[in-house]
Short mmCIF file of C-alpha atoms in Angstrom, two decimals:
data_model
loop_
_atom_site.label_atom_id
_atom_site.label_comp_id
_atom_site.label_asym_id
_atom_site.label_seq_id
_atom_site.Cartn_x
_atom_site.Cartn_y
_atom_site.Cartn_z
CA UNK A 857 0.00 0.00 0.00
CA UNK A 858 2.83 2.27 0.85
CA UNK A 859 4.48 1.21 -2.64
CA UNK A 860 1.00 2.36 -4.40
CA UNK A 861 0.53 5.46 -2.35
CA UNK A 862 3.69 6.83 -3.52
CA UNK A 863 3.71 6.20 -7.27
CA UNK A 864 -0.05 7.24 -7.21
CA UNK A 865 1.31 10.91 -5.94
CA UNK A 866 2.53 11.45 -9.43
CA UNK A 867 0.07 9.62 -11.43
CA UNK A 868 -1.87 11.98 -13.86
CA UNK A 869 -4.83 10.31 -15.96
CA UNK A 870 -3.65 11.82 -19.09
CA UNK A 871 -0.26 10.97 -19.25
CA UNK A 872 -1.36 6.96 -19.15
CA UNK A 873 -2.31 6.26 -22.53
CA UNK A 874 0.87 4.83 -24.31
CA UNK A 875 2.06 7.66 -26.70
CA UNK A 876 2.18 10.38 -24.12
CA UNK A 877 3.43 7.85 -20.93
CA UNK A 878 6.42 6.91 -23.98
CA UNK A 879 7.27 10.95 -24.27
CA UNK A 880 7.05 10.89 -20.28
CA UNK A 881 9.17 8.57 -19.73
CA UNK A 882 12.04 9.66 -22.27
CA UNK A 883 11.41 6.84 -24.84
CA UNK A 884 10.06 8.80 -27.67
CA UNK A 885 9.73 11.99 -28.66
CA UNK A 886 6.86 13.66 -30.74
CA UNK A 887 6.75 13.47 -34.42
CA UNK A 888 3.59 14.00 -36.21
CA UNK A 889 5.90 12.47 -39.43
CA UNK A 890 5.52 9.07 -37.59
CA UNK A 891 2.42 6.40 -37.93
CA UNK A 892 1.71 7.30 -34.32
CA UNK A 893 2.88 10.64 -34.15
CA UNK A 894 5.48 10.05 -32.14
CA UNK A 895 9.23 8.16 -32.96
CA UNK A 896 10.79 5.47 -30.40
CA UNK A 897 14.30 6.58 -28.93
CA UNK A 898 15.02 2.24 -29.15
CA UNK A 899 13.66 1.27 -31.92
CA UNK A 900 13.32 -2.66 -31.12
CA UNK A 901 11.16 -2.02 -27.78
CA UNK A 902 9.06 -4.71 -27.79
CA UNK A 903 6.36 -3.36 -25.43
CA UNK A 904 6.15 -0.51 -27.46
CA UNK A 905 6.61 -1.02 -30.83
CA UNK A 906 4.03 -4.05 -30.66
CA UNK A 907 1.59 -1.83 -27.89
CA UNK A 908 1.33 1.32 -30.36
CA UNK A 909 -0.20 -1.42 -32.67
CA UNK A 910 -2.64 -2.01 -30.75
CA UNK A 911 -3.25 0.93 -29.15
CA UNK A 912 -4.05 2.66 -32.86
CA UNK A 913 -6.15 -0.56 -33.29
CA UNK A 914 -8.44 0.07 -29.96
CA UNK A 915 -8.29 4.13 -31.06
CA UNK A 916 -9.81 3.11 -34.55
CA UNK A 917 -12.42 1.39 -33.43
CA UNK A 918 -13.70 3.80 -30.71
CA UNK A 919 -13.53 6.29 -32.73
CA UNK A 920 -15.78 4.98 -35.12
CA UNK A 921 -18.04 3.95 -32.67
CA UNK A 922 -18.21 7.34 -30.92
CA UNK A 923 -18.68 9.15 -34.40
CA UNK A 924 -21.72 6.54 -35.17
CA UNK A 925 -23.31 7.56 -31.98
CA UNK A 926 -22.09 11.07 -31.53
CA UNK A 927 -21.57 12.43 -34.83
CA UNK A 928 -21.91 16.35 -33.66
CA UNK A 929 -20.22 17.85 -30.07
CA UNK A 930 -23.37 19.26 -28.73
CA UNK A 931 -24.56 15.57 -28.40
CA UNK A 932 -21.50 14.57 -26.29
CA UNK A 933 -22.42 17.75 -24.15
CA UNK A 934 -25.88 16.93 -23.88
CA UNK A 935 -25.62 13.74 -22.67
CA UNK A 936 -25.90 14.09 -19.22
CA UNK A 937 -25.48 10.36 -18.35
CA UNK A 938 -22.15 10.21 -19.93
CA UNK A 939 -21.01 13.81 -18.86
CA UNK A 940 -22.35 12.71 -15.05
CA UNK A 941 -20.12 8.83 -15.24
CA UNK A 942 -17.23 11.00 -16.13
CA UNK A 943 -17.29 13.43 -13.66
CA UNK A 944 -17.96 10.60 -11.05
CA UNK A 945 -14.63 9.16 -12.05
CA UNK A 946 -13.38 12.35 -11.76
CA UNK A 947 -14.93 13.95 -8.08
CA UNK A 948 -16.01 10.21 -6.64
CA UNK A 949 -12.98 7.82 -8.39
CA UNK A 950 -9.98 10.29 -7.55
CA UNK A 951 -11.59 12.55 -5.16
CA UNK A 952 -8.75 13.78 -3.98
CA UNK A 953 -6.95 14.66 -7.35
CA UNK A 954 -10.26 15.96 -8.67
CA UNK A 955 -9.13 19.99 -8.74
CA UNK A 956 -6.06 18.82 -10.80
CA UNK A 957 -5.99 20.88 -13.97
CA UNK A 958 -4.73 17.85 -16.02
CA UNK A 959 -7.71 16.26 -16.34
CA UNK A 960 -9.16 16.41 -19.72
CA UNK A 961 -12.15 17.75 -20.97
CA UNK A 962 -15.59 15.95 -22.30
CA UNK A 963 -16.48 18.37 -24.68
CA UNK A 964 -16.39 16.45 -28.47
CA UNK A 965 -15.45 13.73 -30.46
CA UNK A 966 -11.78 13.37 -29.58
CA UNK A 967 -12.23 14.11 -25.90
CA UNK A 968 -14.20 11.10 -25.35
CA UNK A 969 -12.13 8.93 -28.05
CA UNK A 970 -9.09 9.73 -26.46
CA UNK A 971 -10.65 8.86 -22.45
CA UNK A 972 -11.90 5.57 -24.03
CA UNK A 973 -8.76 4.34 -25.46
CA UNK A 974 -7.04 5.05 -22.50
CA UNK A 975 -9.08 3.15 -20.33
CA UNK A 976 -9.11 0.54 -22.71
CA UNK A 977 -5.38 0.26 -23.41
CA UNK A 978 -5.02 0.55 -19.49
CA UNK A 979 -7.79 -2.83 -18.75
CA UNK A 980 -6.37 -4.42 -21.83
CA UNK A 981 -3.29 -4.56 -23.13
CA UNK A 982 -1.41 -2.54 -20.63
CA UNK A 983 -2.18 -5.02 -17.54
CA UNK A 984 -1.44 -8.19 -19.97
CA UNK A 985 2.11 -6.88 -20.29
CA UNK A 986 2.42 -6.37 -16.82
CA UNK A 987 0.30 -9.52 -14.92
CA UNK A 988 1.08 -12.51 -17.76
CA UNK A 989 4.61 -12.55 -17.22
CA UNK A 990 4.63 -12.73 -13.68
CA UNK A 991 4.90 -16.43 -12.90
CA UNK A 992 7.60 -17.31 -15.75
CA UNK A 993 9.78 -14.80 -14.24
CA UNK A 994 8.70 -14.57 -10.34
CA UNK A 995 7.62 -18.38 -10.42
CA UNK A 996 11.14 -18.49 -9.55
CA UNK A 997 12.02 -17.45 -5.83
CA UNK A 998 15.32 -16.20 -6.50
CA UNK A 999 14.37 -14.04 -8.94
CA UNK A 1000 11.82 -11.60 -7.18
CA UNK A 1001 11.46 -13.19 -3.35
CA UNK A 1002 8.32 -11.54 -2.28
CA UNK A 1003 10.04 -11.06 1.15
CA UNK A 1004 13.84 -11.42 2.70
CA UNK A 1005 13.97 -12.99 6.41
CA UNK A 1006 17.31 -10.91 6.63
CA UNK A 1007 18.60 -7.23 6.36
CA UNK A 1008 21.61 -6.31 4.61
CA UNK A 1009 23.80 -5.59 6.95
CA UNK A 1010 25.60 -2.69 7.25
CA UNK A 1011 29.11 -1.81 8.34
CA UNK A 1012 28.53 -1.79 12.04
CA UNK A 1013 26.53 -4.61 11.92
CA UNK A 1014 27.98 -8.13 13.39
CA UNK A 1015 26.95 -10.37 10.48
CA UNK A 1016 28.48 -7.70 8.15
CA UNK A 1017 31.55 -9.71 8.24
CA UNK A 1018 30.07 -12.74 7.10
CA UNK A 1019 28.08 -11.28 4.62
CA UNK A 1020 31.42 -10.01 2.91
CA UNK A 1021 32.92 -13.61 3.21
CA UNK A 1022 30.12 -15.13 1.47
CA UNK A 1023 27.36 -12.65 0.01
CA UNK A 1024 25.76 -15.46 -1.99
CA UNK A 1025 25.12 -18.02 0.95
CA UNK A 1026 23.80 -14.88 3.30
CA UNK A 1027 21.42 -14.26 0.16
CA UNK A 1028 20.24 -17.87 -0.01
CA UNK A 1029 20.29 -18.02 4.09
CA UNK A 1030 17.52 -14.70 3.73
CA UNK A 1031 15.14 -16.47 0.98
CA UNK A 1032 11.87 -17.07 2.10
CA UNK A 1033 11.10 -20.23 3.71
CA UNK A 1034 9.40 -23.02 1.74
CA UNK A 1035 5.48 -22.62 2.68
CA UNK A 1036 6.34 -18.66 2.20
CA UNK A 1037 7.61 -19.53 -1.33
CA UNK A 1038 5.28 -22.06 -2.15
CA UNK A 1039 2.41 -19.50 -1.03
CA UNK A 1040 4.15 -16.98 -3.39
CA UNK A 1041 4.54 -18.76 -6.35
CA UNK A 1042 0.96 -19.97 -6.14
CA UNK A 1043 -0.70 -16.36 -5.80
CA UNK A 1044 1.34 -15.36 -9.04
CA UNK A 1045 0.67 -19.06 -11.05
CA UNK A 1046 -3.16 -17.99 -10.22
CA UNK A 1047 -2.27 -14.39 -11.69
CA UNK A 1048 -0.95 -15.74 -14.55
CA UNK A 1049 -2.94 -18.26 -15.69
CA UNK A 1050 -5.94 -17.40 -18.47
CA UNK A 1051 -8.78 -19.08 -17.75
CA UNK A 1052 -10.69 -21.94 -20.31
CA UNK A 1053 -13.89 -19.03 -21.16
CA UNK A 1054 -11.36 -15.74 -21.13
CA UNK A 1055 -12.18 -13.73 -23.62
CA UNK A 1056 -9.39 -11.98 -25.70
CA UNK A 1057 -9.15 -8.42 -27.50
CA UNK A 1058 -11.06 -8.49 -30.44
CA UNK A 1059 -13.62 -11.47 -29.47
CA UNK A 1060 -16.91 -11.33 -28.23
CA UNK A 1061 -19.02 -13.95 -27.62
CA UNK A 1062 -21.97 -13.27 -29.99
CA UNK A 1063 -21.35 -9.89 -31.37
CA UNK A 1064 -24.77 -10.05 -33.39
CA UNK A 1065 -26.17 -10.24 -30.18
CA UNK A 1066 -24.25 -7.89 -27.83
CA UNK A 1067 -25.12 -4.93 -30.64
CA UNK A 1068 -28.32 -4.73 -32.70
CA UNK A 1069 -26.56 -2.27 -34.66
CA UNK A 1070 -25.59 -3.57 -37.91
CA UNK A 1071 -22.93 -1.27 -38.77
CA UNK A 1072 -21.47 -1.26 -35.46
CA UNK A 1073 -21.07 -5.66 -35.68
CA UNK A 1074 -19.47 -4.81 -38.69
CA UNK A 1075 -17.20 -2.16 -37.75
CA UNK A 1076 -15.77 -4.85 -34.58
CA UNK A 1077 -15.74 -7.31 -36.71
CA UNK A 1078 -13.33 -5.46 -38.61
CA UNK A 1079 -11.62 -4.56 -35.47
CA UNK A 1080 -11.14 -8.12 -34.80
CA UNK A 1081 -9.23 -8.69 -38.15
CA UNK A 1082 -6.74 -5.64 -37.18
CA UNK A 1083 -6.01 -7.48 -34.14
CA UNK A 1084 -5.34 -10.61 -35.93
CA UNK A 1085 -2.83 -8.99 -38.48
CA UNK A 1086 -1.41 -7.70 -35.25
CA UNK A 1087 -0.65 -11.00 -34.06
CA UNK A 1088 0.75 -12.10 -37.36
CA UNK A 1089 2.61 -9.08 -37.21
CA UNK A 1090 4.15 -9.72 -33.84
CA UNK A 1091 5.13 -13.50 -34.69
CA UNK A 1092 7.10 -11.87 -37.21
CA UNK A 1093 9.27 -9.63 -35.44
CA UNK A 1094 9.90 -12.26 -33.15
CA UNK A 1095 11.29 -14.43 -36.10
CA UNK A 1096 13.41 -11.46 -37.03
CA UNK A 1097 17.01 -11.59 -36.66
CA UNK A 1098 17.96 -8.01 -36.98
CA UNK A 1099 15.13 -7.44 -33.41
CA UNK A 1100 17.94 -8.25 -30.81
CA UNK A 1101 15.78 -7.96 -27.84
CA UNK A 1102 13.38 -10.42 -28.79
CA UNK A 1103 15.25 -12.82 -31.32
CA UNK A 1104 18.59 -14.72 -30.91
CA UNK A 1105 20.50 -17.23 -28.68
CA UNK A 1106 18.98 -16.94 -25.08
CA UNK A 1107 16.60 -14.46 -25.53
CA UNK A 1108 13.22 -14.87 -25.62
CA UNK A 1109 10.79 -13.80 -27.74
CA UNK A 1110 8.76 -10.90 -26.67
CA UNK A 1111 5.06 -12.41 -26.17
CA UNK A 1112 3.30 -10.60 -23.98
CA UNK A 1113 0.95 -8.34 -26.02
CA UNK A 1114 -0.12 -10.98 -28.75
CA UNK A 1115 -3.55 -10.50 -28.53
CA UNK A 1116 -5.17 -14.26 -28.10
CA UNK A 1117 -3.42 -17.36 -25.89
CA UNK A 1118 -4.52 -21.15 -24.62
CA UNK A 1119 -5.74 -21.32 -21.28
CA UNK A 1120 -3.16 -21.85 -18.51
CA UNK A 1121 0.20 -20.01 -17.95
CA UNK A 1122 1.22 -18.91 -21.53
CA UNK A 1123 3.13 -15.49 -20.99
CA UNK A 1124 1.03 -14.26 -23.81
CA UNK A 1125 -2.99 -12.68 -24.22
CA UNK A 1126 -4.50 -9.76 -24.34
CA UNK A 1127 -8.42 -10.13 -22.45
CA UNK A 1128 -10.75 -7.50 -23.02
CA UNK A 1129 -10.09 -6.47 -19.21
CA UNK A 1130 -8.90 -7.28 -16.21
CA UNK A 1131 -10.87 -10.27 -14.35
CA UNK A 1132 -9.78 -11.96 -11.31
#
């Protein structure tokens, strides 16, 4: 909670969407020349050379679903049901951020496209590439213990000495004990693992049914497609020689935002949101 507390202190809602949290962050810089209008300082970044894909993939489609129902502004500002949900997760949701001058408007079209996607990107693909890869790499104690029975010591300390003579046997000596790792690596195999009915971006069990809207079944179903030409596009860079972060001799490829996966622990998927 402490850990949350402080990196919610600088956490502004529109700096989370992936373009402007890459410029935040130093790994791009703006360029309306670019297909996302912005260019990657590393150019093979896995997370987000494959996440702009899909981010412009979840933008496309809301927008076209916001322009079907909202074609004019005045709409979006008549519509007090949506102008009184966003204000709620404004003055209720972050009620004590709420007279921050960051937050963004609801006044047209792009307003509410761009608070969509970014809630979208954030239930989506954003928590895939952070929760699916937690068991392959924490599943294994010594790589993240979720707790050390032992301080470092520190020059004054009486096991200082001994930590110096042998820093790797001190580590292993302040592991977690077995039930405490077994505990562990069973809270983040549960974390990982995609259930049998999850249901991945671009899917929806009976679309005919979830819109009456003809054009708007249409327009996801052409959503859907994008997403699989993402995935085909995503197996390819893996494949790629010239990507060195995510091709070659003991590296692995970079799965975590390919949209669909089996059940079970797969390090890969992309569901619609987060479920636990």
């Amino acid at each position: 909670m402490e850990m949350s507390a402080a990196a919610y202190k600088n956490w502004r809602f529109d700096k989370e969407g992936l373009p402007a949290d890459l410029i935040r962050r130093g790994m791009a810089v703006p360029d309306p020349t670019q297909p996302h209008g912005l260019k990657l300082l590393i150019e093979d970044y896995p997370y987000a050379a494959d996440g702009l894909l899909i981010w412009s993939a979840i933008e496309d489609w809301v927008r076209t679903y916001v322009n079907h129902y909202y074609p004019n502004s005045s709409q979006i500002c008549d519509d007090k049901e949506l102008q009184s949900w966003y204000a709620e997760s404004i003055n209720t949701g972050h009620a004590d951020l709420r007279h921050e001058s960051w937050w963004p408007t609801l006044s047209n079209g792009d307003d509410l496209v761009s608070i969509l996607t970014t809630i979208i990107w954030l239930a989506s693909a954003q928590h895939a590439a952070l929760n699916f890869g937690q068991y392959p790499y924490g599943g294994y104690v010594p790589n993240r213990p979720p707790l050390m029975r032992r301080l470092v010591p520190d020059e004054n300390d009486p096991e200082y000495t001994s930590f110096l003579a042998g820093p790797h046997k001190y580590f292993l000596l302040a592991l977690p004990s077995v039930l405490q790792a077994t505990k562990y690596m069973a809270v983040v195999d549960t974390l990982s693992t995609h259930s049998p009915d999850e249901e991945y971006l671009g899917e929806r069990q009976q679309p005919w049914i979830w819109s009456g809207d003809g054009e708007i079944t249409e327009a996801f179903f052409e959503f859907s497609a994008e997403i699989g030409r993402i995935e085909k596009e995503i197996e390819k860079r893996n494949s790629d020689p010239s990507r060195r972060n995510r091709c070659g001799a003991g590296v692995l490829p970079y799965e975590l935002l390919v949209p669909s996966s089996e059940p079970g622990v797969t390090c890969k998927g992309v569901p619609n949101s987060v479920s636990i």
